[in-house]
Coordinates of C-alpha atoms in Angstrom, one line a residue:
M600 CA 0.2 -0.2 -0.3
K601 CA 1.3 3.7 -1.6
P602 CA 0.6 6.9 1.0
S603 CA -1.9 9.1 -0.9
G604 CA -1.5 11.3 -3.7
A605 CA -3.7 14.1 -4.7
H606 CA -6.0 11.2 -5.7
P607 CA -8.3 9.7 -3.0
E608 CA -7.8 5.7 -2.0
K609 CA -10.0 3.2 -0.8
A610 CA -10.5 2.8 3.0
L611 CA -8.3 1.6 5.1
S612 CA -8.2 -2.4 6.6
A613 CA -7.0 -2.9 10.2
A614 CA -4.3 -5.3 8.0
A615 CA -3.8 -2.3 6.1
V616 CA -3.2 -0.6 9.0
R617 CA -0.4 -3.0 10.1
G618 CA 1.6 -3.8 7.0
A619 CA 1.3 0.1 7.0
A620 CA 5.4 0.4 6.5
K621 CA 6.1 3.9 4.2
P622 CA 6.3 7.5 5.6
G623 CA 3.5 9.5 4.6
R624 CA -0.4 10.1 4.7
Y625 CA -3.0 6.8 3.9
A626 CA -6.3 7.8 3.1
D627 CA -9.7 6.3 5.1
G628 CA -11.9 8.5 3.8
N629 CA -13.8 12.0 5.0
G630 CA -11.0 13.4 6.3
L631 CA -9.3 10.7 8.3
Y632 CA -5.7 9.6 8.3
L633 CA -3.2 6.7 8.8
V634 CA 0.0 8.7 9.3
V635 CA 3.8 6.1 9.7
D636 CA 5.7 9.0 10.9
P637 CA 9.8 8.4 10.0
S638 CA 9.9 6.8 13.0
G639 CA 8.0 4.3 11.9
A640 CA 4.9 5.5 14.7
K641 CA 1.6 5.5 13.3
R642 CA -1.2 8.0 14.8
W643 CA -4.3 9.1 13.3
V644 CA -5.3 12.2 12.2
L645 CA -8.6 14.0 11.1
R646 CA -9.2 16.7 8.4
V647 CA -11.8 19.2 9.1
V648 CA -13.3 22.6 7.4
A649 CA -14.9 24.3 10.7
Q650 CA -15.9 27.6 11.1
G651 CA -14.5 28.8 7.9
R652 CA -11.0 27.1 8.8
R653 CA -8.7 23.9 8.1
R654 CA -8.2 22.1 11.4
D655 CA -5.9 19.3 11.4
I656 CA -7.2 16.9 14.8
G657 CA -5.4 13.8 15.9
L658 CA -6.5 11.0 17.8
G659 CA -4.2 9.3 18.9
G660 CA -1.7 6.6 18.4
V661 CA -2.6 3.6 16.7
K662 CA -1.8 1.1 19.6
V663 CA -4.3 3.6 21.2
V664 CA -7.0 3.7 19.1
S665 CA -8.3 0.9 16.7
L666 CA -9.4 1.5 13.1
A667 CA -13.0 1.5 14.4
D668 CA -12.1 3.6 17.6
A669 CA -10.8 6.2 15.0
R670 CA -13.7 6.5 13.4
E671 CA -15.9 6.5 15.8
L672 CA -14.4 9.5 16.6
A673 CA -14.4 11.0 13.3
T674 CA -17.2 10.9 12.8
G675 CA -17.9 13.0 16.4
Y676 CA -16.2 15.3 15.5
R677 CA -16.8 16.1 11.5
R678 CA -21.0 16.2 13.5
I679 CA -19.2 19.0 15.7
A680 CA -18.0 20.7 12.4
R681 CA -21.3 20.1 10.8
D682 CA -22.5 22.0 13.3
G683 CA -20.6 25.3 13.4
G684 CA -18.8 24.3 16.3
D685 CA -15.4 23.3 16.6
P686 CA -13.9 20.0 17.3
L687 CA -10.4 20.5 18.0
A688 CA -11.8 22.9 21.0
A689 CA -13.9 20.2 22.0
R690 CA -10.6 17.4 21.7
R691 CA -9.0 19.6 23.8
R692 CA -11.4 20.1 26.4
A693 CA -11.9 16.0 26.5
Q694 CA -7.9 15.6 26.5
A695 CA -8.5 18.1 29.8
T696 CA -11.4 15.9 31.5
V697 CA -8.4 12.6 31.0
P698 CA -7.6 11.5 34.6
T699 CA -3.7 11.2 35.4
F700 CA -3.3 7.2 36.6
E701 CA -2.8 7.7 39.8
A702 CA -6.4 9.0 40.0
A703 CA -7.8 6.4 37.3
A704 CA -6.6 4.0 40.2
T705 CA -8.2 5.6 43.0
A706 CA -11.5 5.9 41.5
V707 CA -11.5 2.7 41.2
H708 CA -10.2 2.5 44.5
S709 CA -13.0 4.8 46.1
E710 CA -16.3 3.1 43.4
Q711 CA -14.7 -0.5 44.1
A712 CA -13.5 -1.3 47.5
A713 CA -16.8 -1.5 49.0
G714 CA -17.8 -5.1 47.3
W715 CA -14.2 -6.8 47.9
R716 CA -13.9 -9.2 50.3
N717 CA -12.2 -7.8 53.5
A718 CA -10.3 -4.1 54.7
K719 CA -7.4 -5.5 54.0
H720 CA -7.6 -6.1 50.4
A721 CA -8.4 -3.1 50.5
A722 CA -5.5 -1.6 51.8
Q723 CA -3.6 -4.0 49.6
W724 CA -4.9 -3.2 46.3
L725 CA -4.2 0.1 46.7
S726 CA -0.4 0.1 48.1
T727 CA 0.8 -2.4 45.8
L728 CA -0.1 0.5 42.7
R729 CA 1.2 3.6 44.7
E730 CA 4.3 1.6 45.7
Y731 CA 5.1 0.1 41.8
A732 CA 2.7 1.4 39.2
F733 CA 2.6 5.1 40.5
P734 CA 6.0 6.1 39.8
V735 CA 6.2 5.5 36.5
I736 CA 2.6 5.9 35.0
G737 CA 1.2 8.0 37.8
Q738 CA 1.0 11.1 36.3
R739 CA 0.4 10.2 32.9
R740 CA -3.2 10.1 31.4
V741 CA -4.6 7.1 30.7
D742 CA -5.0 7.6 27.3
Q743 CA -1.4 7.9 26.3
I744 CA 0.2 4.7 28.6
D745 CA 1.0 1.6 26.2
T746 CA 2.1 -2.1 26.5
P747 CA 5.8 -0.5 26.8
D748 CA 5.0 1.7 30.0
L749 CA 3.7 -1.2 31.8
L750 CA 6.8 -3.5 30.8
K751 CA 8.7 -0.7 32.7
V752 CA 6.3 -1.4 35.8
L753 CA 6.6 -4.5 35.8
S754 CA 9.9 -6.1 34.4
P755 CA 11.6 -5.6 37.8
V756 CA 9.6 -7.4 39.6
W757 CA 8.4 -10.2 37.0
L758 CA 10.6 -12.6 38.5
T759 CA 11.9 -11.6 41.5
K760 CA 8.4 -10.8 42.8
P761 CA 6.1 -13.1 41.0
E762 CA 3.2 -13.4 43.0
T763 CA 3.2 -9.5 43.2
A764 CA 3.3 -9.0 39.8
R765 CA 0.8 -10.8 39.3
R766 CA -1.5 -8.4 41.3
V767 CA -0.4 -5.6 40.4
K768 CA -0.6 -7.1 36.6
Q769 CA -4.5 -7.7 37.6
R770 CA -5.4 -4.6 39.0
L771 CA -3.3 -2.1 36.3
S772 CA -6.1 -4.3 33.6
T773 CA -8.8 -3.2 36.5
V774 CA -7.6 0.9 35.9
F775 CA -7.6 0.1 31.9
D776 CA -10.9 -1.7 31.7
W777 CA -12.1 1.2 33.8
A778 CA -11.1 3.8 31.7
K779 CA -12.7 2.2 28.8
A780 CA -15.2 1.9 30.1
A781 CA -15.1 6.1 31.9
G782 CA -15.3 7.5 28.3
H783 CA -11.3 8.2 29.2
R784 CA -9.3 5.9 26.2
S785 CA -10.4 3.6 23.7
G786 CA -8.7 0.8 22.1
E787 CA -7.4 -2.5 24.0
N788 CA -6.4 -3.2 27.5
P789 CA -2.7 -2.8 26.9
V790 CA -2.4 -5.2 30.0
D791 CA -3.8 -7.5 27.5
G792 CA -0.2 -7.6 25.8
V793 CA 2.6 -7.3 28.5
A794 CA 2.6 -11.5 28.3
K795 CA 4.8 -10.8 25.4
G796 CA 7.3 -8.8 26.5
L797 CA 8.2 -10.3 29.6
P798 CA 9.8 -14.5 30.7
K799 CA 7.8 -17.3 31.8
Q800 CA 7.9 -16.9 35.6
Y801 CA 8.1 -20.2 37.2
D802 CA 4.7 -22.6 38.5
R803 CA 2.9 -21.5 40.9
A804 CA 2.4 -24.2 42.9
A805 CA 6.6 -25.1 42.6
H806 CA 6.5 -22.5 45.8
M807 CA 3.6 -24.8 47.4
T808 CA 6.0 -27.1 48.6
A809 CA 4.4 -30.7 51.1
L810 CA 6.1 -32.5 53.7
P811 CA 4.8 -36.2 52.4
Y812 CA 2.0 -37.6 54.6
A813 CA 3.5 -39.8 56.3
D814 CA 6.3 -37.4 57.4
V815 CA 3.4 -35.0 58.6
P816 CA 2.9 -36.7 62.5
A817 CA 6.1 -36.8 63.5
F818 CA 6.4 -32.7 62.5
V819 CA 3.0 -32.6 64.3
A820 CA 4.5 -34.0 67.4
R821 CA 8.0 -31.6 67.1
L822 CA 5.8 -28.8 66.6
R823 CA 3.9 -29.7 69.6
G824 CA 7.7 -29.5 71.9
G825 CA 9.1 -26.8 69.8
D826 CA 10.4 -23.4 71.0
S827 CA 8.0 -22.0 69.4
G828 CA 5.6 -19.6 71.3
E829 CA 2.5 -21.5 72.5
L830 CA -0.7 -19.6 70.6
V831 CA 1.5 -20.3 67.6
R832 CA 2.1 -24.0 68.2
L833 CA -1.2 -24.4 68.7
A834 CA -2.5 -22.5 66.2
F835 CA -0.5 -23.9 63.4
E836 CA -1.5 -27.5 64.8
F837 CA -5.1 -26.3 64.2
L838 CA -4.5 -25.5 61.1
I839 CA -3.4 -28.6 60.0
L840 CA -5.6 -29.9 61.7
T841 CA -8.3 -27.7 59.6
V842 CA -6.3 -27.9 56.4
T843 CA -8.1 -24.4 55.5
R844 CA -5.8 -21.5 54.3
T845 CA -3.5 -19.4 56.1
G846 CA -5.6 -16.0 56.0
E847 CA -9.5 -17.8 56.8
L848 CA -7.5 -19.3 60.5
L849 CA -6.0 -16.1 60.7
G850 CA -8.7 -14.1 61.0
A851 CA -10.9 -16.3 63.0
R852 CA -13.4 -14.7 66.1
W853 CA -15.4 -16.9 68.5
P854 CA -18.6 -16.1 67.4
E855 CA -18.3 -18.3 64.5
I856 CA -17.4 -21.1 66.6
S857 CA -19.3 -23.4 68.2
L858 CA -17.4 -25.8 70.5
D859 CA -20.8 -27.8 71.2
A860 CA -21.2 -28.7 68.1
A861 CA -17.6 -28.8 67.0
V862 CA -18.2 -26.8 64.1
W863 CA -16.7 -23.6 62.7
T864 CA -18.5 -21.4 60.9
I865 CA -17.0 -19.4 58.2
P866 CA -18.0 -16.6 57.0
A867 CA -18.3 -15.6 53.7
D868 CA -16.6 -11.9 52.9
R869 CA -13.5 -14.4 54.3
M870 CA -13.7 -17.2 51.9
K871 CA -11.3 -17.9 48.6
A872 CA -14.7 -19.3 46.8
T873 CA -17.0 -16.4 48.8
R874 CA -19.4 -18.9 50.6
E875 CA -20.0 -19.6 53.5
H876 CA -17.9 -22.4 55.2
R877 CA -18.6 -25.3 57.8
V878 CA -15.5 -26.7 59.2
P879 CA -16.1 -29.8 61.2
L880 CA -13.9 -29.7 64.4
A881 CA -12.6 -33.3 65.7
P882 CA -11.6 -33.8 68.9
R883 CA -8.3 -32.7 69.4
C884 CA -9.1 -29.6 67.8
L885 CA -11.2 -29.2 70.5
D886 CA -8.3 -29.4 73.2
V887 CA -6.2 -26.8 71.3
L888 CA -9.1 -24.2 71.6
R889 CA -9.9 -24.7 75.1
R890 CA -6.5 -23.8 75.6
V891 CA -6.2 -21.3 73.8
R892 CA -8.8 -19.4 75.9
E893 CA -7.0 -20.4 78.4
L894 CA -4.4 -17.8 77.3
A895 CA -6.6 -14.8 75.3
P896 CA -9.1 -15.1 77.7
D897 CA -10.5 -11.3 76.5
S898 CA -9.3 -11.6 72.8
E899 CA -12.2 -12.0 70.1
L900 CA -9.9 -13.2 67.4
V901 CA -8.9 -17.2 68.5
F902 CA -5.5 -16.6 67.2
P903 CA -4.6 -13.5 68.2
G904 CA -1.2 -11.6 68.4
R905 CA 0.7 -10.1 70.8
D906 CA -1.3 -7.0 71.3
M907 CA -4.8 -8.6 71.4
S908 CA -6.9 -6.8 69.7
K909 CA -4.7 -7.9 66.2
Q910 CA -4.4 -10.7 63.8
L911 CA -1.0 -13.2 64.2
S912 CA 0.7 -12.7 61.3
N913 CA 0.8 -14.4 58.8
M914 CA 4.5 -14.7 58.8
V915 CA 4.3 -16.9 61.6
F916 CA 3.6 -20.5 59.9
L917 CA 7.1 -19.7 57.6
M918 CA 9.3 -18.2 60.5
T919 CA 8.7 -21.1 62.7
L920 CA 9.5 -23.9 60.0
R921 CA 12.6 -21.9 59.1
R922 CA 13.5 -22.4 62.4
M923 CA 13.1 -26.5 62.1
G924 CA 14.6 -26.6 59.8
V925 CA 11.3 -27.5 57.2
D926 CA 11.7 -27.1 53.8
C927 CA 7.6 -26.7 52.3
T928 CA 5.0 -24.1 53.1
A929 CA 2.1 -23.9 55.7
H930 CA -0.1 -23.6 52.5
G931 CA 1.6 -27.1 51.5
F932 CA 0.2 -29.0 54.8
R933 CA -3.8 -29.0 52.6
S934 CA -1.8 -31.2 49.9
S935 CA -0.1 -33.7 52.3
F936 CA -3.9 -34.2 53.5
R937 CA -5.0 -34.5 49.9
D938 CA -2.9 -37.1 49.0
W939 CA -3.2 -39.1 52.6
A940 CA -7.1 -38.5 51.9
S941 CA -7.0 -40.0 48.1
E942 CA -3.9 -43.1 49.2
R943 CA -4.9 -43.7 52.8
T944 CA -8.9 -44.0 52.7
N945 CA -12.3 -44.8 50.8
F946 CA -13.8 -41.0 51.2
P947 CA -15.2 -40.2 47.5
N948 CA -13.5 -37.4 45.9
E949 CA -16.2 -34.8 45.9
V950 CA -15.9 -35.1 50.4
C951 CA -12.4 -35.1 50.0
E952 CA -12.4 -31.2 47.9
M953 CA -15.6 -29.9 50.1
A954 CA -12.7 -30.6 53.0
L955 CA -10.5 -28.3 51.5
A956 CA -13.5 -25.8 50.6
H957 CA -12.8 -26.7 46.9
T958 CA -15.9 -25.6 44.0
I959 CA -16.4 -29.3 42.5
K960 CA -15.9 -28.4 38.9
S961 CA -18.2 -31.4 37.3
K962 CA -21.5 -31.0 37.4
V963 CA -22.3 -34.4 37.5
E964 CA -20.5 -34.3 41.3
A965 CA -22.5 -31.0 42.1
A966 CA -25.8 -32.2 41.5
Y967 CA -24.8 -35.5 43.1
R968 CA -23.8 -33.7 46.9
R969 CA -26.4 -31.0 47.2
G970 CA -24.9 -30.0 50.1
D971 CA -21.9 -29.3 52.1
L972 CA -21.7 -33.0 52.6
F973 CA -21.3 -32.1 56.4
E974 CA -21.2 -35.7 58.7
K975 CA -19.4 -37.5 56.2
R976 CA -16.2 -34.5 56.5
R977 CA -16.9 -34.9 60.1
Q978 CA -15.5 -38.4 59.7
L979 CA -12.6 -37.4 57.9
M980 CA -11.6 -34.9 59.7
V981 CA -11.4 -37.0 62.6
S982 CA -9.5 -40.0 60.3
W983 CA -7.5 -37.5 59.5
A984 CA -6.8 -36.3 63.7
D985 CA -6.1 -39.6 64.3
F986 CA -3.4 -39.9 61.5
L987 CA -2.0 -37.1 63.2
T988 CA -0.9 -38.5 66.8
P989 CA -1.2 -41.9 66.5
A990 CA -0.7 -42.9 70.0
A991 CA -0.8 -41.4 73.1
S992 CA 2.8 -42.2 73.9
N993 CA 3.2 -39.5 70.8
V994 CA 1.1 -37.1 72.1
V995 CA 2.9 -33.9 73.9
S996 CA 1.2 -31.9 76.3
L997 CA -0.2 -28.9 75.5
R998 CA 1.4 -27.2 78.3
A999 CA 4.9 -28.3 77.7

């Protein structure tokens, strides 16, 4: 395709826009041009006559503004010119209202935080962008940011802090989706293209190292007699006994627990699947809870930190594992439990999955269970607790 000369050219296609390489103007019709600069950059320009004067209006680069978007913008500005207005002035007014990335992210946070699972997540959502994105693109208008800019945000942490990088990427995407919906930018979400410019991360599951299930009883025995604080040891044992997630345990409150019914009901807003989850408590769990109540009788939190009004840090279990010289993660005990349940018991798959609060993906299984299989799960969790303490001689006193 050659640049336009004195004679009109046929309308452009998306393929023609991608293939245009020679510097010059390429006409789409009705005054809309694709301009290829000597540097190779491509942008859209609309030429109109308004109020008796010729106006050239820049509509943005092709990486941000697609052919379809450029045509839509051009139609709007032609209408303004036809009605006697000044489309260039209208363009400038529109640009003046486009927020910076920092302002857009703050707006998203203000509008959506009320619907998020908890206050901690809401605070972290904005703090990650403040730390990693704002210094790079915070003062740029959202309609001027493209994929290369986002690579500058993500590249420094993509391999060194993979989980943080994934969260930043997800939050960047949310902001740009909002910006498009609010009319502040057009074209594709620039986050969609960053994967092609970033190296492959290690498999997330590789970091969730688990002990072989046969080694877990010995670990629990060591834990009970270890040198970590008693409340930390009890919390860690309770985590293993209930195979809950760390965040679910650390946020546990006494009103959620019934010692008489031997059940812990975790509310939906603290569950990953945002559904209430009932955890059957084996006798050993009840022993742990009674001792915890003695240690912190005035705290609403089941496992408080040193400040009884605040929960334990999510680092306490990792530090305990390091102190014990054990190469695994707290989350990995869920995998140990799943392997044990599969290899050492005859409980159905859906019972084991429900014990982990996993969503049952099979429609057949989901229809079959029709509930939360609570009593079957109780039998499973009692068996797990018995496996963790195979003989009375292995039990270390809670007060030791």
